[in-house]
């Protein structure tokens, strides 16, 4: 209820509770949503970075909705996103994909504006983040199709390799570029 109240307050079109700030937030979110065609200034990529950092909690939001909607808190049974809460399952994958797509598109936009190769390298980081969920979908699909044997199935090793590349790429980028270590 608190989350619904917060979003209602953010979208309220009356001149109270920091109206100008809420309008600027809406404009910034709009420019993020239309990436790579929107503006990419500091507030746009900063907010998009915050959204990518919140991917995990946002993904679990629908899980929580299903938990309370289907009254799992009474029965104590676990929530099955694929079976009983199909919209949450689709939402889970969309939220896992979109924030990284927005940052990838913003990086390509910045490269188009400035021609600095560092933006392409940053786009590569977000591209690796886009690959992992796509490969994970195939892992779960193959698991439900034929009973995946994790140690012997090549799809598992492709998924493992994608995650290894993604984690290493993001870690090196964060250490060297964002934190400035080893420069």
mmCIF file with all atom_site columns, C-alpha atoms in Angstrom:
data_model
loop_
_atom_site.group_PDB
_atom_site.id
_atom_site.type_symbol
_atom_site.label_atom_id
_atom_site.label_alt_id
_atom_site.label_comp_id
_atom_site.label_asym_id
_atom_site.label_entity_id
_atom_site.label_seq_id
_atom_site.pdbx_PDB_ins_code
_atom_site.Cartn_x
_atom_site.Cartn_y
_atom_site.Cartn_z
_atom_site.occupancy
_atom_site.B_iso_or_equiv
_atom_site.pdbx_formal_charge
_atom_site.auth_seq_id
_atom_site.auth_comp_id
_atom_site.auth_asym_id
_atom_site.auth_atom_id
_atom_site.pdbx_PDB_model_num
ATOM 1   C CA . UNK A 1 1   ? 0.000  0.000   0.000   1.00 0.00 ? 1   UNK A CA 1
ATOM 2   C CA . UNK A 1 2   ? 2.862  2.346   0.798   1.00 0.00 ? 2   UNK A CA 1
ATOM 3   C CA . UNK A 1 3   ? 4.377  1.763   -2.639  1.00 0.00 ? 3   UNK A CA 1
ATOM 4   C CA . UNK A 1 4   ? 1.040  2.478   -4.356  1.00 0.00 ? 4   UNK A CA 1
ATOM 5   C CA . UNK A 1 5   ? 0.678  5.650   -2.289  1.00 0.00 ? 5   UNK A CA 1
ATOM 6   C CA . UNK A 1 6   ? 4.192  6.737   -3.248  1.00 0.00 ? 6   UNK A CA 1
ATOM 7   C CA . UNK A 1 7   ? 3.553  6.248   -6.986  1.00 0.00 ? 7   UNK A CA 1
ATOM 8   C CA . UNK A 1 8   ? 0.195  8.038   -6.712  1.00 0.00 ? 8   UNK A CA 1
ATOM 9   C CA . UNK A 1 9   ? 1.948  10.970  -5.019  1.00 0.00 ? 9   UNK A CA 1
ATOM 10  C CA . UNK A 1 10  ? 4.603  11.056  -7.765  1.00 0.00 ? 10  UNK A CA 1
ATOM 11  C CA . UNK A 1 11  ? 1.958  11.159  -10.499 1.00 0.00 ? 11  UNK A CA 1
ATOM 12  C CA . UNK A 1 12  ? -0.379 13.613  -8.784  1.00 0.00 ? 12  UNK A CA 1
ATOM 13  C CA . UNK A 1 13  ? -0.857 16.627  -11.133 1.00 0.00 ? 13  UNK A CA 1
ATOM 14  C CA . UNK A 1 14  ? -1.504 19.292  -8.463  1.00 0.00 ? 14  UNK A CA 1
ATOM 15  C CA . UNK A 1 15  ? 0.835  22.039  -7.304  1.00 0.00 ? 15  UNK A CA 1
ATOM 16  C CA . UNK A 1 16  ? 1.874  20.620  -3.939  1.00 0.00 ? 16  UNK A CA 1
ATOM 17  C CA . UNK A 1 17  ? 4.538  18.276  -2.619  1.00 0.00 ? 17  UNK A CA 1
ATOM 18  C CA . UNK A 1 18  ? 7.410  19.483  -4.844  1.00 0.00 ? 18  UNK A CA 1
ATOM 19  C CA . UNK A 1 19  ? 5.470  19.719  -8.105  1.00 0.00 ? 19  UNK A CA 1
ATOM 20  C CA . UNK A 1 20  ? 8.437  20.994  -10.148 1.00 0.00 ? 20  UNK A CA 1
ATOM 21  C CA . UNK A 1 21  ? 10.608 18.148  -8.892  1.00 0.00 ? 21  UNK A CA 1
ATOM 22  C CA . UNK A 1 22  ? 7.961  15.591  -9.839  1.00 0.00 ? 22  UNK A CA 1
ATOM 23  C CA . UNK A 1 23  ? 7.662  17.122  -13.315 1.00 0.00 ? 23  UNK A CA 1
ATOM 24  C CA . UNK A 1 24  ? 11.450 16.942  -13.758 1.00 0.00 ? 24  UNK A CA 1
ATOM 25  C CA . UNK A 1 25  ? 11.412 13.319  -12.578 1.00 0.00 ? 25  UNK A CA 1
ATOM 26  C CA . UNK A 1 26  ? 8.706  12.495  -15.126 1.00 0.00 ? 26  UNK A CA 1
ATOM 27  C CA . UNK A 1 27  ? 10.690 14.186  -17.926 1.00 0.00 ? 27  UNK A CA 1
ATOM 28  C CA . UNK A 1 28  ? 13.842 12.347  -16.916 1.00 0.00 ? 28  UNK A CA 1
ATOM 29  C CA . UNK A 1 29  ? 12.035 8.997   -16.825 1.00 0.00 ? 29  UNK A CA 1
ATOM 30  C CA . UNK A 1 30  ? 10.526 9.739   -20.234 1.00 0.00 ? 30  UNK A CA 1
ATOM 31  C CA . UNK A 1 31  ? 13.983 10.376  -21.718 1.00 0.00 ? 31  UNK A CA 1
ATOM 32  C CA . UNK A 1 32  ? 15.166 7.089   -20.218 1.00 0.00 ? 32  UNK A CA 1
ATOM 33  C CA . UNK A 1 33  ? 12.162 5.212   -21.620 1.00 0.00 ? 33  UNK A CA 1
ATOM 34  C CA . UNK A 1 34  ? 12.749 6.480   -25.163 1.00 0.00 ? 34  UNK A CA 1
ATOM 35  C CA . UNK A 1 35  ? 16.460 5.638   -25.147 1.00 0.00 ? 35  UNK A CA 1
ATOM 36  C CA . UNK A 1 36  ? 18.439 5.930   -27.452 1.00 0.00 ? 36  UNK A CA 1
ATOM 37  C CA . UNK A 1 37  ? 16.382 8.823   -28.850 1.00 0.00 ? 37  UNK A CA 1
ATOM 38  C CA . UNK A 1 38  ? 16.056 10.886  -25.663 1.00 0.00 ? 38  UNK A CA 1
ATOM 39  C CA . UNK A 1 39  ? 18.524 13.222  -24.026 1.00 0.00 ? 39  UNK A CA 1
ATOM 40  C CA . UNK A 1 40  ? 21.414 11.708  -22.135 1.00 0.00 ? 40  UNK A CA 1
ATOM 41  C CA . UNK A 1 41  ? 22.700 14.105  -19.520 1.00 0.00 ? 41  UNK A CA 1
ATOM 42  C CA . UNK A 1 42  ? 23.964 13.402  -16.024 1.00 0.00 ? 42  UNK A CA 1
ATOM 43  C CA . UNK A 1 43  ? 20.550 13.023  -14.412 1.00 0.00 ? 43  UNK A CA 1
ATOM 44  C CA . UNK A 1 44  ? 19.365 10.684  -17.178 1.00 0.00 ? 44  UNK A CA 1
ATOM 45  C CA . UNK A 1 45  ? 22.199 8.199   -16.960 1.00 0.00 ? 45  UNK A CA 1
ATOM 46  C CA . UNK A 1 46  ? 22.424 8.531   -13.167 1.00 0.00 ? 46  UNK A CA 1
ATOM 47  C CA . UNK A 1 47  ? 18.745 7.633   -12.727 1.00 0.00 ? 47  UNK A CA 1
ATOM 48  C CA . UNK A 1 48  ? 19.068 4.826   -15.299 1.00 0.00 ? 48  UNK A CA 1
ATOM 49  C CA . UNK A 1 49  ? 22.056 3.495   -13.319 1.00 0.00 ? 49  UNK A CA 1
ATOM 50  C CA . UNK A 1 50  ? 19.969 3.602   -10.144 1.00 0.00 ? 50  UNK A CA 1
ATOM 51  C CA . UNK A 1 51  ? 17.234 1.648   -11.942 1.00 0.00 ? 51  UNK A CA 1
ATOM 52  C CA . UNK A 1 52  ? 19.764 -0.983  -13.067 1.00 0.00 ? 52  UNK A CA 1
ATOM 53  C CA . UNK A 1 53  ? 20.931 -1.267  -9.467  1.00 0.00 ? 53  UNK A CA 1
ATOM 54  C CA . UNK A 1 54  ? 17.327 -1.814  -8.381  1.00 0.00 ? 54  UNK A CA 1
ATOM 55  C CA . UNK A 1 55  ? 16.677 -4.603  -10.905 1.00 0.00 ? 55  UNK A CA 1
ATOM 56  C CA . UNK A 1 56  ? 16.672 -7.350  -8.261  1.00 0.00 ? 56  UNK A CA 1
ATOM 57  C CA . UNK A 1 57  ? 14.212 -5.682  -5.873  1.00 0.00 ? 57  UNK A CA 1
ATOM 58  C CA . UNK A 1 58  ? 11.987 -4.627  -8.786  1.00 0.00 ? 58  UNK A CA 1
ATOM 59  C CA . UNK A 1 59  ? 11.931 -8.188  -10.071 1.00 0.00 ? 59  UNK A CA 1
ATOM 60  C CA . UNK A 1 60  ? 10.828 -9.448  -6.675  1.00 0.00 ? 60  UNK A CA 1
ATOM 61  C CA . UNK A 1 61  ? 8.004  -6.924  -6.525  1.00 0.00 ? 61  UNK A CA 1
ATOM 62  C CA . UNK A 1 62  ? 5.671  -9.107  -8.601  1.00 0.00 ? 62  UNK A CA 1
ATOM 63  C CA . UNK A 1 63  ? 6.700  -12.132 -6.563  1.00 0.00 ? 63  UNK A CA 1
ATOM 64  C CA . UNK A 1 64  ? 5.522  -10.271 -3.462  1.00 0.00 ? 64  UNK A CA 1
ATOM 65  C CA . UNK A 1 65  ? 2.265  -9.263  -5.175  1.00 0.00 ? 65  UNK A CA 1
ATOM 66  C CA . UNK A 1 66  ? 1.599  -12.904 -6.073  1.00 0.00 ? 66  UNK A CA 1
ATOM 67  C CA . UNK A 1 67  ? 2.504  -13.978 -2.543  1.00 0.00 ? 67  UNK A CA 1
ATOM 68  C CA . UNK A 1 68  ? -0.180 -11.752 -1.047  1.00 0.00 ? 68  UNK A CA 1
ATOM 69  C CA . UNK A 1 69  ? -2.721 -11.998 -3.889  1.00 0.00 ? 69  UNK A CA 1
ATOM 70  C CA . UNK A 1 70  ? -2.823 -15.799 -3.824  1.00 0.00 ? 70  UNK A CA 1
ATOM 71  C CA . UNK A 1 71  ? -2.683 -15.882 0.006   1.00 0.00 ? 71  UNK A CA 1
ATOM 72  C CA . UNK A 1 72  ? 0.543  -17.880 0.255   1.00 0.00 ? 72  UNK A CA 1
ATOM 73  C CA . UNK A 1 73  ? 1.220  -16.195 3.585   1.00 0.00 ? 73  UNK A CA 1
ATOM 74  C CA . UNK A 1 74  ? -1.719 -18.173 5.030   1.00 0.00 ? 74  UNK A CA 1
ATOM 75  C CA . UNK A 1 75  ? -0.879 -21.572 3.552   1.00 0.00 ? 75  UNK A CA 1
ATOM 76  C CA . UNK A 1 76  ? 2.900  -21.238 3.772   1.00 0.00 ? 76  UNK A CA 1
ATOM 77  C CA . UNK A 1 77  ? 3.310  -22.681 0.287   1.00 0.00 ? 77  UNK A CA 1
ATOM 78  C CA . UNK A 1 78  ? 5.941  -21.249 -2.067  1.00 0.00 ? 78  UNK A CA 1
ATOM 79  C CA . UNK A 1 79  ? 4.999  -19.080 -5.035  1.00 0.00 ? 79  UNK A CA 1
ATOM 80  C CA . UNK A 1 80  ? 5.441  -20.685 -8.454  1.00 0.00 ? 80  UNK A CA 1
ATOM 81  C CA . UNK A 1 81  ? 5.916  -17.817 -10.905 1.00 0.00 ? 81  UNK A CA 1
ATOM 82  C CA . UNK A 1 82  ? 5.635  -19.988 -14.005 1.00 0.00 ? 82  UNK A CA 1
ATOM 83  C CA . UNK A 1 83  ? 2.482  -21.829 -12.967 1.00 0.00 ? 83  UNK A CA 1
ATOM 84  C CA . UNK A 1 84  ? 0.050  -19.753 -10.976 1.00 0.00 ? 84  UNK A CA 1
ATOM 85  C CA . UNK A 1 85  ? 1.400  -16.250 -11.512 1.00 0.00 ? 85  UNK A CA 1
ATOM 86  C CA . UNK A 1 86  ? 2.265  -16.073 -15.201 1.00 0.00 ? 86  UNK A CA 1
ATOM 87  C CA . UNK A 1 87  ? 2.157  -12.260 -15.461 1.00 0.00 ? 87  UNK A CA 1
ATOM 88  C CA . UNK A 1 88  ? 4.734  -12.044 -12.683 1.00 0.00 ? 88  UNK A CA 1
ATOM 89  C CA . UNK A 1 89  ? 6.971  -14.425 -14.621 1.00 0.00 ? 89  UNK A CA 1
ATOM 90  C CA . UNK A 1 90  ? 6.824  -12.216 -17.729 1.00 0.00 ? 90  UNK A CA 1
ATOM 91  C CA . UNK A 1 91  ? 7.303  -9.083  -15.588 1.00 0.00 ? 91  UNK A CA 1
ATOM 92  C CA . UNK A 1 92  ? 10.333 -10.722 -13.954 1.00 0.00 ? 92  UNK A CA 1
ATOM 93  C CA . UNK A 1 93  ? 12.088 -11.124 -17.306 1.00 0.00 ? 93  UNK A CA 1
ATOM 94  C CA . UNK A 1 94  ? 11.078 -7.714  -18.639 1.00 0.00 ? 94  UNK A CA 1
ATOM 95  C CA . UNK A 1 95  ? 12.433 -5.979  -15.537 1.00 0.00 ? 95  UNK A CA 1
ATOM 96  C CA . UNK A 1 96  ? 15.615 -8.024  -15.846 1.00 0.00 ? 96  UNK A CA 1
ATOM 97  C CA . UNK A 1 97  ? 16.078 -6.824  -19.424 1.00 0.00 ? 97  UNK A CA 1
ATOM 98  C CA . UNK A 1 98  ? 14.806 -3.232  -19.780 1.00 0.00 ? 98  UNK A CA 1
ATOM 99  C CA . UNK A 1 99  ? 17.106 -1.302  -17.384 1.00 0.00 ? 99  UNK A CA 1
ATOM 100 C CA . UNK A 1 100 ? 20.190 -2.745  -19.055 1.00 0.00 ? 100 UNK A CA 1
ATOM 101 C CA . UNK A 1 101 ? 18.730 -2.033  -22.498 1.00 0.00 ? 101 UNK A CA 1
ATOM 102 C CA . UNK A 1 102 ? 18.152 1.604   -21.520 1.00 0.00 ? 102 UNK A CA 1
ATOM 103 C CA . UNK A 1 103 ? 21.735 2.019   -20.311 1.00 0.00 ? 103 UNK A CA 1
ATOM 104 C CA . UNK A 1 104 ? 23.065 0.233   -23.415 1.00 0.00 ? 104 UNK A CA 1
ATOM 105 C CA . UNK A 1 105 ? 21.067 2.575   -25.650 1.00 0.00 ? 105 UNK A CA 1
ATOM 106 C CA . UNK A 1 106 ? 22.200 5.623   -23.653 1.00 0.00 ? 106 UNK A CA 1
ATOM 107 C CA . UNK A 1 107 ? 25.837 4.604   -24.076 1.00 0.00 ? 107 UNK A CA 1
ATOM 108 C CA . UNK A 1 108 ? 25.344 4.249   -27.836 1.00 0.00 ? 108 UNK A CA 1
ATOM 109 C CA . UNK A 1 109 ? 23.675 7.674   -27.877 1.00 0.00 ? 109 UNK A CA 1
ATOM 110 C CA . UNK A 1 110 ? 26.634 9.209   -26.011 1.00 0.00 ? 110 UNK A CA 1
ATOM 111 C CA . UNK A 1 111 ? 29.051 7.574   -28.440 1.00 0.00 ? 111 UNK A CA 1
ATOM 112 C CA . UNK A 1 112 ? 27.057 9.000   -31.354 1.00 0.00 ? 112 UNK A CA 1
ATOM 113 C CA . UNK A 1 113 ? 27.254 12.494  -29.796 1.00 0.00 ? 113 UNK A CA 1
ATOM 114 C CA . UNK A 1 114 ? 30.897 12.491  -28.644 1.00 0.00 ? 114 UNK A CA 1
ATOM 115 C CA . UNK A 1 115 ? 32.650 9.757   -30.703 1.00 0.00 ? 115 UNK A CA 1
ATOM 116 C CA . UNK A 1 116 ? 34.539 8.720   -27.546 1.00 0.00 ? 116 UNK A CA 1
ATOM 117 C CA . UNK A 1 117 ? 35.303 4.992   -27.559 1.00 0.00 ? 117 UNK A CA 1
ATOM 118 C CA . UNK A 1 118 ? 34.856 4.768   -23.790 1.00 0.00 ? 118 UNK A CA 1
ATOM 119 C CA . UNK A 1 119 ? 31.098 4.938   -24.353 1.00 0.00 ? 119 UNK A CA 1
ATOM 120 C CA . UNK A 1 120 ? 31.285 1.901   -26.660 1.00 0.00 ? 120 UNK A CA 1
ATOM 121 C CA . UNK A 1 121 ? 33.231 0.011   -24.016 1.00 0.00 ? 121 UNK A CA 1
ATOM 122 C CA . UNK A 1 122 ? 30.592 0.964   -21.451 1.00 0.00 ? 122 UNK A CA 1
ATOM 123 C CA . UNK A 1 123 ? 27.890 -0.164  -23.904 1.00 0.00 ? 123 UNK A CA 1
ATOM 124 C CA . UNK A 1 124 ? 29.708 -3.492  -24.113 1.00 0.00 ? 124 UNK A CA 1
ATOM 125 C CA . UNK A 1 125 ? 29.349 -3.862  -20.365 1.00 0.00 ? 125 UNK A CA 1
ATOM 126 C CA . UNK A 1 126 ? 25.585 -3.421  -20.582 1.00 0.00 ? 126 UNK A CA 1
ATOM 127 C CA . UNK A 1 127 ? 25.445 -5.725  -23.598 1.00 0.00 ? 127 UNK A CA 1
ATOM 128 C CA . UNK A 1 128 ? 26.957 -8.520  -21.503 1.00 0.00 ? 128 UNK A CA 1
ATOM 129 C CA . UNK A 1 129 ? 24.285 -7.780  -18.892 1.00 0.00 ? 129 UNK A CA 1
ATOM 130 C CA . UNK A 1 130 ? 21.646 -8.188  -21.620 1.00 0.00 ? 130 UNK A CA 1
ATOM 131 C CA . UNK A 1 131 ? 23.055 -11.540 -22.728 1.00 0.00 ? 131 UNK A CA 1
ATOM 132 C CA . UNK A 1 132 ? 22.845 -13.302 -19.365 1.00 0.00 ? 132 UNK A CA 1
ATOM 133 C CA . UNK A 1 133 ? 19.035 -13.115 -18.972 1.00 0.00 ? 133 UNK A CA 1
ATOM 134 C CA . UNK A 1 134 ? 18.559 -14.126 -22.609 1.00 0.00 ? 134 UNK A CA 1
ATOM 135 C CA . UNK A 1 135 ? 20.715 -17.204 -22.120 1.00 0.00 ? 135 UNK A CA 1
ATOM 136 C CA . UNK A 1 136 ? 19.001 -17.910 -18.784 1.00 0.00 ? 136 UNK A CA 1
ATOM 137 C CA . UNK A 1 137 ? 15.621 -18.056 -20.533 1.00 0.00 ? 137 UNK A CA 1
ATOM 138 C CA . UNK A 1 138 ? 16.989 -20.816 -22.771 1.00 0.00 ? 138 UNK A CA 1
ATOM 139 C CA . UNK A 1 139 ? 18.379 -22.642 -19.734 1.00 0.00 ? 139 UNK A CA 1
ATOM 140 C CA . UNK A 1 140 ? 14.971 -22.657 -18.041 1.00 0.00 ? 140 UNK A CA 1
ATOM 141 C CA . UNK A 1 141 ? 13.255 -23.577 -21.304 1.00 0.00 ? 141 UNK A CA 1
ATOM 142 C CA . UNK A 1 142 ? 15.568 -26.525 -21.833 1.00 0.00 ? 142 UNK A CA 1
ATOM 143 C CA . UNK A 1 143 ? 15.134 -27.501 -18.172 1.00 0.00 ? 143 UNK A CA 1
ATOM 144 C CA . UNK A 1 144 ? 11.363 -27.709 -18.544 1.00 0.00 ? 144 UNK A CA 1
ATOM 145 C CA . UNK A 1 145 ? 11.656 -29.469 -21.926 1.00 0.00 ? 145 UNK A CA 1
ATOM 146 C CA . UNK A 1 146 ? 13.997 -32.336 -21.137 1.00 0.00 ? 146 UNK A CA 1
ATOM 147 C CA . UNK A 1 147 ? 15.196 -32.222 -17.548 1.00 0.00 ? 147 UNK A CA 1
ATOM 148 C CA . UNK A 1 148 ? 18.455 -30.287 -17.606 1.00 0.00 ? 148 UNK A CA 1
ATOM 149 C CA . UNK A 1 149 ? 21.542 -32.005 -16.192 1.00 0.00 ? 149 UNK A CA 1
ATOM 150 C CA . UNK A 1 150 ? 23.529 -28.994 -15.042 1.00 0.00 ? 150 UNK A CA 1
ATOM 151 C CA . UNK A 1 151 ? 26.974 -30.574 -15.099 1.00 0.00 ? 151 UNK A CA 1
ATOM 152 C CA . UNK A 1 152 ? 26.688 -32.161 -18.544 1.00 0.00 ? 152 UNK A CA 1
ATOM 153 C CA . UNK A 1 153 ? 24.345 -29.910 -20.518 1.00 0.00 ? 153 UNK A CA 1
ATOM 154 C CA . UNK A 1 154 ? 26.213 -27.483 -22.827 1.00 0.00 ? 154 UNK A CA 1
ATOM 155 C CA . UNK A 1 155 ? 23.509 -24.814 -22.353 1.00 0.00 ? 155 UNK A CA 1
ATOM 156 C CA . UNK A 1 156 ? 24.412 -24.631 -18.683 1.00 0.00 ? 156 UNK A CA 1
ATOM 157 C CA . UNK A 1 157 ? 28.065 -24.045 -19.536 1.00 0.00 ? 157 UNK A CA 1
ATOM 158 C CA . UNK A 1 158 ? 27.129 -21.331 -22.045 1.00 0.00 ? 158 UNK A CA 1
ATOM 159 C CA . UNK A 1 159 ? 25.078 -19.664 -19.295 1.00 0.00 ? 159 UNK A CA 1
ATOM 160 C CA . UNK A 1 160 ? 27.932 -20.073 -16.829 1.00 0.00 ? 160 UNK A CA 1
ATOM 161 C CA . UNK A 1 161 ? 30.386 -18.592 -19.352 1.00 0.00 ? 161 UNK A CA 1
ATOM 162 C CA . UNK A 1 162 ? 28.087 -15.607 -20.053 1.00 0.00 ? 162 UNK A CA 1
ATOM 163 C CA . UNK A 1 163 ? 27.797 -14.882 -16.357 1.00 0.00 ? 163 UNK A CA 1
ATOM 164 C CA . UNK A 1 164 ? 31.552 -15.212 -15.885 1.00 0.00 ? 164 UNK A CA 1
ATOM 165 C CA . UNK A 1 165 ? 32.243 -12.758 -18.727 1.00 0.00 ? 165 UNK A CA 1
ATOM 166 C CA . UNK A 1 166 ? 29.552 -10.363 -17.465 1.00 0.00 ? 166 UNK A CA 1
ATOM 167 C CA . UNK A 1 167 ? 30.786 -10.411 -13.880 1.00 0.00 ? 167 UNK A CA 1
ATOM 168 C CA . UNK A 1 168 ? 34.422 -9.958  -14.879 1.00 0.00 ? 168 UNK A CA 1
ATOM 169 C CA . UNK A 1 169 ? 33.645 -7.157  -17.358 1.00 0.00 ? 169 UNK A CA 1
ATOM 170 C CA . UNK A 1 170 ? 31.449 -5.261  -14.879 1.00 0.00 ? 170 UNK A CA 1
ATOM 171 C CA . UNK A 1 171 ? 33.938 -5.730  -12.032 1.00 0.00 ? 171 UNK A CA 1
ATOM 172 C CA . UNK A 1 172 ? 36.890 -4.464  -14.060 1.00 0.00 ? 172 UNK A CA 1
ATOM 173 C CA . UNK A 1 173 ? 34.839 -1.495  -15.342 1.00 0.00 ? 173 UNK A CA 1
ATOM 174 C CA . UNK A 1 174 ? 33.711 -0.566  -11.834 1.00 0.00 ? 174 UNK A CA 1
ATOM 175 C CA . UNK A 1 175 ? 37.182 -0.869  -10.322 1.00 0.00 ? 175 UNK A CA 1
ATOM 176 C CA . UNK A 1 176 ? 39.024 0.979   -13.079 1.00 0.00 ? 176 UNK A CA 1
ATOM 177 C CA . UNK A 1 177 ? 36.526 3.519   -14.475 1.00 0.00 ? 177 UNK A CA 1
ATOM 178 C CA . UNK A 1 178 ? 33.995 4.176   -11.715 1.00 0.00 ? 178 UNK A CA 1
ATOM 179 C CA . UNK A 1 179 ? 36.275 3.945   -8.693  1.00 0.00 ? 179 UNK A CA 1
ATOM 180 C CA . UNK A 1 180 ? 39.486 5.073   -10.425 1.00 0.00 ? 180 UNK A CA 1
ATOM 181 C CA . UNK A 1 181 ? 41.671 2.370   -8.920  1.00 0.00 ? 181 UNK A CA 1
ATOM 182 C CA . UNK A 1 182 ? 44.827 1.183   -10.765 1.00 0.00 ? 182 UNK A CA 1
ATOM 183 C CA . UNK A 1 183 ? 44.969 4.318   -12.915 1.00 0.00 ? 183 UNK A CA 1
#
